[in-house]
Short mmCIF file of C-alpha atoms in Angstrom, two decimals:
data_model
loop_
_atom_site.label_atom_id
_atom_site.label_comp_id
_atom_site.label_asym_id
_atom_site.label_seq_id
_atom_site.Cartn_x
_atom_site.Cartn_y
_atom_site.Cartn_z
CA MET A 1 -60.81 -91.23 131.95
CA LYS A 2 -60.85 -87.98 134.04
CA LEU A 3 -64.43 -87.11 135.78
CA LYS A 4 -65.17 -84.52 137.98
CA GLU A 5 -68.55 -85.77 138.28
CA PRO A 6 -69.45 -89.73 136.98
CA SER A 7 -71.65 -88.54 133.99
CA GLY A 8 -72.36 -91.43 131.21
CA VAL A 9 -70.40 -94.48 131.98
CA PRO A 10 -71.69 -96.52 134.89
CA LEU A 11 -69.19 -96.48 138.04
CA THR A 12 -69.97 -100.89 138.23
CA LEU A 13 -67.88 -100.80 134.89
CA LEU A 14 -65.08 -98.82 136.78
CA ARG A 15 -61.87 -98.54 139.19
CA TYR A 16 -60.73 -95.75 141.18
CA VAL A 17 -57.35 -95.14 140.64
CA GLY A 18 -56.59 -92.04 142.19
CA ALA A 19 -56.71 -87.56 142.28
CA ALA A 20 -54.89 -85.77 140.09
CA GLU A 21 -54.64 -82.19 138.80
CA GLY A 22 -57.98 -81.59 140.46
CA PHE A 23 -60.02 -84.86 138.53
CA HIS A 24 -61.32 -87.86 140.08
CA CYS A 25 -59.95 -90.30 137.61
CA TYR A 26 -61.20 -93.89 136.64
CA ALA A 27 -59.79 -97.23 135.31
CA LYS A 28 -61.95 -100.00 133.20
CA HIS A 29 -62.12 -102.55 135.98
CA SER A 30 -60.83 -105.07 133.44
CA ASP A 31 -57.24 -102.89 133.19
CA ALA A 32 -55.69 -104.07 136.24
CA THR A 33 -52.54 -102.50 135.91
CA ALA A 34 -53.76 -99.17 135.31
CA VAL A 35 -52.29 -96.17 137.73
CA LEU A 36 -51.92 -92.91 137.80
CA PRO A 37 -49.01 -91.52 135.72
CA PRO A 38 -46.23 -89.81 138.08
CA PRO A 39 -46.68 -86.16 138.11
CA PRO A 40 -43.84 -84.37 135.99
CA ALA A 41 -40.31 -83.86 137.19
CA PRO A 42 -39.97 -80.11 138.57
CA PRO A 43 -36.80 -77.92 137.13
CA MET A 44 -33.93 -77.75 138.45
CA GLU A 45 -33.18 -74.67 140.68
CA SER A 46 -29.46 -73.64 141.03
CA PHE A 47 -27.91 -72.30 144.31
CA PRO A 48 -24.35 -71.48 145.64
CA PRO A 49 -22.01 -73.68 147.60
CA THR A 50 -21.98 -71.25 150.54
CA LEU A 51 -25.80 -71.61 151.17
CA ASN A 52 -26.35 -73.61 154.60
CA GLY A 53 -29.82 -74.28 154.08
CA VAL A 54 -32.25 -73.79 150.69
CA TYR A 55 -34.84 -74.21 154.21
CA ARG A 56 -33.40 -73.38 156.90
CA TYR A 57 -35.22 -72.97 160.60
CA THR A 58 -34.56 -70.42 163.21
CA THR A 59 -37.10 -71.08 165.69
CA ASP A 60 -39.63 -73.99 166.38
CA VAL A 61 -41.84 -74.66 163.03
CA ALA A 62 -44.54 -77.27 162.95
CA ASP A 63 -46.86 -78.56 159.59
CA ILE A 64 -44.04 -77.67 157.26
CA VAL A 65 -44.78 -79.24 153.56
CA ILE A 66 -41.63 -79.54 151.22
CA THR A 67 -42.39 -80.99 148.30
CA ASP A 68 -42.13 -80.99 144.00
CA ARG A 69 -38.72 -79.82 144.27
CA TRP A 70 -35.03 -80.28 142.25
CA ILE A 71 -32.52 -78.27 144.60
CA ASP A 72 -28.78 -78.55 143.02
CA GLY A 73 -25.68 -77.13 144.46
CA PRO A 74 -26.21 -75.76 147.80
CA LYS A 75 -24.28 -77.25 151.13
CA ARG A 76 -27.14 -78.27 152.68
CA ALA A 77 -30.88 -78.09 151.52
CA ILE A 78 -33.18 -78.46 154.61
CA GLU A 79 -31.09 -77.02 158.35
CA PHE A 80 -32.47 -76.61 161.62
CA ASP A 81 -30.24 -74.94 164.16
CA ALA A 82 -29.71 -76.83 167.03
CA GLY A 83 -32.46 -76.25 169.77
CA CYS A 84 -35.31 -75.79 166.70
CA ASP A 85 -37.82 -78.27 167.19
CA VAL A 86 -40.36 -79.30 164.49
CA THR A 87 -43.79 -80.68 164.64
CA ASN A 88 -45.05 -82.58 161.43
CA MET A 89 -43.03 -82.31 159.09
CA ARG A 90 -43.58 -84.13 154.82
CA VAL A 91 -41.02 -83.94 152.60
CA GLU A 92 -42.19 -85.78 148.85
CA ARG A 93 -41.12 -85.90 145.60
CA VAL A 94 -38.08 -83.83 145.91
CA LYS A 95 -34.62 -84.38 144.44
CA PHE A 96 -31.27 -82.80 146.17
CA THR A 97 -28.05 -83.27 143.90
CA ASN A 98 -24.80 -81.89 143.99
CA VAL A 99 -24.89 -81.20 148.12
CA GLY A 100 -21.49 -79.44 149.69
CA ARG A 101 -21.89 -81.39 152.92
CA ASP A 102 -25.84 -82.52 153.26
CA GLY A 103 -28.99 -83.44 152.07
CA ALA A 104 -31.40 -82.33 155.23
CA ARG A 105 -30.40 -82.14 159.30
CA LEU A 106 -32.73 -82.25 161.51
CA ARG A 107 -32.50 -81.86 165.44
CA ASN A 108 -35.84 -82.96 167.49
CA GLY A 109 -39.07 -83.21 166.62
CA SER A 110 -41.93 -85.83 166.10
CA ASN A 111 -43.85 -87.03 162.89
CA VAL A 112 -41.46 -86.54 159.84
CA THR A 113 -42.17 -88.27 156.57
CA PHE A 114 -39.54 -88.22 153.74
CA ARG A 115 -41.10 -90.09 150.40
CA ASP A 116 -40.15 -90.35 147.17
CA PHE A 117 -37.04 -88.76 146.84
CA GLU A 118 -33.33 -88.77 145.71
CA ILE A 119 -30.02 -87.05 147.35
CA THR A 120 -26.72 -86.65 146.25
CA LYS A 121 -23.54 -85.34 147.17
CA SER A 122 -21.21 -83.39 144.59
CA ALA A 123 -18.15 -85.35 143.25
CA VAL A 124 -15.75 -83.12 146.04
CA GLU A 125 -14.36 -85.54 148.95
CA ASN A 126 -14.83 -83.10 152.05
CA LEU A 127 -12.03 -82.32 154.38
CA GLN A 128 -12.04 -82.15 158.36
CA PRO A 129 -14.14 -80.70 159.63
CA GLU A 130 -16.88 -80.23 156.65
CA THR A 131 -18.03 -83.89 158.10
CA PRO A 132 -21.37 -85.21 155.11
CA VAL A 133 -24.41 -87.30 155.91
CA GLY A 134 -27.39 -87.34 153.44
CA ILE A 135 -29.78 -87.16 155.96
CA THR A 136 -29.35 -86.56 160.18
CA PHE A 137 -31.84 -86.92 162.41
CA THR A 138 -30.95 -86.11 165.78
CA GLY A 139 -33.83 -86.59 168.67
CA VAL A 140 -36.80 -87.32 165.73
CA THR A 141 -39.64 -89.47 166.39
CA ASN A 142 -42.41 -90.99 165.06
CA PHE A 143 -40.70 -90.91 161.27
CA LEU A 144 -40.79 -92.69 158.34
CA VAL A 145 -38.10 -92.56 155.42
CA GLU A 146 -39.26 -94.05 152.38
CA ASN A 147 -38.83 -94.82 148.88
CA GLY A 148 -35.74 -93.22 148.48
CA THR A 149 -32.10 -93.19 147.27
CA ILE A 150 -28.66 -91.56 148.89
CA ARG A 151 -25.48 -91.39 147.36
CA GLY A 152 -21.59 -90.46 147.29
CA PHE A 153 -21.51 -89.06 150.59
CA ARG A 154 -18.21 -89.26 151.05
CA MET A 155 -15.19 -87.44 152.80
CA ALA A 156 -10.94 -87.21 151.32
CA GLN A 157 -8.40 -89.46 153.13
CA GLU A 158 -6.33 -86.77 155.56
CA TYR A 159 -3.43 -87.84 157.30
CA ARG A 160 -1.79 -86.47 160.88
CA PRO A 161 2.03 -84.80 160.77
CA ASP A 162 3.53 -87.86 161.91
CA GLY A 163 2.28 -89.33 158.74
CA THR A 164 -0.58 -91.44 160.57
CA SER A 165 -3.98 -91.41 159.02
CA ILE A 166 -7.14 -89.37 160.05
CA TYR A 167 -10.23 -91.59 159.91
CA ARG A 168 -12.80 -91.25 157.16
CA GLN A 169 -15.83 -90.12 158.26
CA GLY A 170 -19.00 -89.75 156.20
CA ASP A 171 -22.14 -91.48 156.20
CA GLY A 172 -25.61 -91.61 153.78
CA PHE A 173 -28.44 -91.98 156.35
CA GLY A 174 -28.11 -91.37 160.16
CA THR A 175 -30.26 -91.10 163.66
CA GLU A 176 -29.29 -89.82 166.85
CA GLY A 177 -30.29 -89.22 170.19
CA GLY A 178 -32.99 -91.62 170.74
CA SER A 179 -34.59 -91.45 167.77
CA GLN A 180 -37.49 -93.95 166.67
CA GLY A 181 -39.26 -94.60 163.16
CA THR A 182 -39.14 -96.74 160.14
CA ILE A 183 -37.15 -97.05 157.07
CA ARG A 184 -38.35 -98.54 154.26
CA ASN A 185 -37.38 -99.11 150.53
CA LEU A 186 -34.18 -97.33 150.51
CA VAL A 187 -31.18 -97.79 148.38
CA VAL A 188 -27.53 -95.80 149.91
CA GLU A 189 -24.88 -95.92 147.82
CA ASP A 190 -20.85 -95.05 148.46
CA SER A 191 -20.57 -93.27 151.76
CA THR A 192 -16.71 -93.49 153.17
CA ASP A 193 -17.85 -94.63 156.60
CA ARG A 194 -21.16 -96.06 156.69
CA ASN A 195 -24.12 -95.88 154.69
CA LEU A 196 -26.78 -96.35 157.89
CA ASP A 197 -25.73 -95.30 161.35
CA LEU A 198 -28.23 -96.05 162.95
CA LYS A 199 -28.85 -95.65 167.09
CA GLY A 200 -32.15 -95.43 168.67
CA THR A 201 -35.23 -97.43 167.74
CA VAL A 202 -35.34 -98.40 164.27
CA HIS A 203 -36.96 -101.01 161.94
CA LEU A 204 -36.19 -101.23 158.23
CA GLU A 205 -38.00 -102.97 155.22
CA ASN A 206 -36.27 -103.70 151.85
CA VAL A 207 -33.09 -101.80 152.48
CA THR A 208 -29.89 -102.01 150.34
CA SER A 209 -26.44 -100.62 151.15
CA ARG A 210 -23.41 -100.99 148.62
CA ARG A 211 -20.16 -99.66 148.51
CA SER A 212 -19.40 -98.34 152.28
CA LYS A 213 -16.24 -99.42 154.61
CA ARG A 214 -19.47 -100.44 156.75
CA ASN A 215 -22.59 -101.05 154.79
CA PHE A 216 -24.71 -101.15 157.92
CA GLY A 217 -24.13 -99.14 161.59
CA PHE A 218 -26.56 -100.63 164.06
CA TRP A 219 -26.75 -99.30 167.57
CA HIS A 220 -29.29 -99.87 170.20
CA ASN A 221 -32.57 -101.37 168.70
CA ILE A 222 -32.72 -102.27 165.10
CA THR A 223 -35.21 -104.52 163.90
CA GLY A 224 -35.85 -105.78 159.94
CA THR A 225 -36.71 -107.61 157.10
CA ASN A 226 -35.00 -107.86 153.72
CA ILE A 227 -31.57 -106.06 154.17
CA THR A 228 -29.39 -106.29 151.39
CA SER A 229 -25.67 -105.54 151.96
CA GLU A 230 -23.64 -105.57 148.80
CA ASN A 231 -19.67 -105.29 148.82
CA PRO A 232 -18.50 -103.48 151.77
CA THR A 233 -14.57 -102.14 151.60
CA GLY A 234 -14.63 -103.17 155.66
CA THR A 235 -17.91 -105.42 157.01
CA HIS A 236 -21.62 -105.67 156.33
CA ILE A 237 -22.93 -105.28 159.55
CA TRP A 238 -21.22 -103.21 162.35
CA VAL A 239 -22.94 -103.50 165.85
CA GLY A 240 -21.97 -101.36 168.75
CA ASP A 241 -21.42 -102.17 172.09
CA ASP A 242 -25.27 -103.63 174.24
CA ALA A 243 -27.56 -102.63 170.78
CA VAL A 244 -30.10 -106.16 170.26
CA VAL A 245 -30.92 -106.62 166.65
CA GLU A 246 -33.42 -108.65 165.38
CA LEU A 247 -33.57 -109.39 161.80
CA ASP A 248 -35.81 -111.86 159.48
CA GLU A 249 -33.72 -111.81 156.32
CA VAL A 250 -30.49 -110.92 155.24
CA THR A 251 -28.55 -110.71 151.82
CA ALA A 252 -24.99 -110.03 152.55
CA ILE A 253 -23.54 -110.42 149.00
CA GLY A 254 -19.28 -109.47 148.96
CA VAL A 255 -16.74 -112.68 149.89
CA GLY A 256 -14.28 -111.60 151.54
CA LYS A 257 -15.52 -109.31 154.14
CA PRO A 258 -17.60 -110.26 157.37
CA VAL A 259 -21.48 -110.74 157.86
CA PHE A 260 -21.57 -109.15 161.07
CA THR A 261 -18.74 -107.61 163.20
CA MET A 262 -19.62 -107.03 166.81
CA GLU A 263 -18.16 -104.84 169.71
CA SER A 264 -19.86 -106.23 173.29
CA ARG A 265 -22.43 -107.44 174.41
CA THR A 266 -24.59 -107.24 171.64
CA ARG A 267 -27.47 -109.70 171.09
CA ILE A 268 -28.43 -110.65 167.14
CA HIS A 269 -30.59 -112.95 165.69
CA VAL A 270 -31.48 -113.55 162.20
CA LYS A 271 -33.81 -115.52 160.66
CA LYS A 272 -32.10 -116.54 157.26
CA LEU A 273 -28.88 -115.53 155.97
CA ILE A 274 -28.23 -115.12 152.44
CA THR A 275 -24.92 -115.01 151.68
CA ASP A 276 -21.43 -115.92 149.38
CA VAL A 277 -19.75 -114.68 152.32
CA PRO A 278 -17.63 -118.88 154.11
CA ALA A 279 -18.83 -119.19 157.78
CA SER A 280 -15.31 -118.14 158.40
CA LEU A 281 -16.88 -114.87 158.36
CA HIS A 282 -19.97 -114.98 158.95
CA LYS A 283 -19.38 -113.71 162.88
CA ARG A 284 -16.40 -111.51 164.27
CA SER A 285 -15.94 -110.37 167.32
CA ASN A 286 -13.96 -107.25 168.41
CA GLY A 287 -14.97 -107.47 171.95
CA SER A 288 -16.75 -110.06 174.45
CA ALA A 289 -20.18 -111.98 175.43
CA ASN A 290 -21.70 -111.38 172.06
CA THR A 291 -24.58 -113.25 170.91
CA CYS A 292 -25.65 -113.89 167.44
CA GLN A 293 -27.87 -116.62 166.18
CA ILE A 294 -28.27 -117.48 162.39
CA ASP A 295 -31.12 -119.94 162.39
CA LEU A 296 -30.52 -120.93 158.24
CA ILE A 297 -28.34 -120.40 155.91
CA VAL A 298 -28.19 -120.54 152.39
CA TYR A 299 -25.40 -119.76 150.21
CA VAL A 300 -25.01 -118.15 146.60
#
């Protein structure tokens, strides 16, 4: 029921479910599952592959709101030039598809929210130096990223004149430069390097990573619960020098790949690990002075 003002029906028999299209919406108290219908999908808007930012910011900005957009085809959908700060930014209910390099790149800011989004790269694998990333935050504090999907940020395999291979970059979601915030209900898939490459202080809840070389890359201070890694080509969770990682529950599915690959002086504590990986591959050290404590292991 849509009511601008309660009329004709006692409110004691109704349950408020939210506002939509200028109306206050109610359901019967007996209908415990009633929710607002999702808004209609926005129409797709096509942009040239050379466009370096459908939204591009060249000076400091504040109070930015981007909602209900379907952007297809540009090099980047959101781009902040170097040295440009943002304070208070909200991006909700957006689709960025067939992007050539990045979905969004923010450099310095605070109070940033990305919610209810889908970001997909074009099928073309990039060449050096066009390193693709779905979302990059550099020096962004108090951020929240939730209810999203990032797919396909890949680089082609290239070779030096002597025939040796060049390392393949390409990440799904990355934080750098002392970033701090929360990632919740996110799925990242099919990057060539790391699906999530997290530097700074980051908390994760219900995050799934699939089919990259390193499904998770953890630096500095990482906490989280319900972390799922599926079928990496290299390792489930890579942990950099001096990182401190505290995770309540980790699911690692993909026989034959290490669960944790540690560099030097890392400290890892996992309360519960659910895995099909044999015990001999739970911990691999590339450096020294590492600790990795797993309280409970459940094999599936």
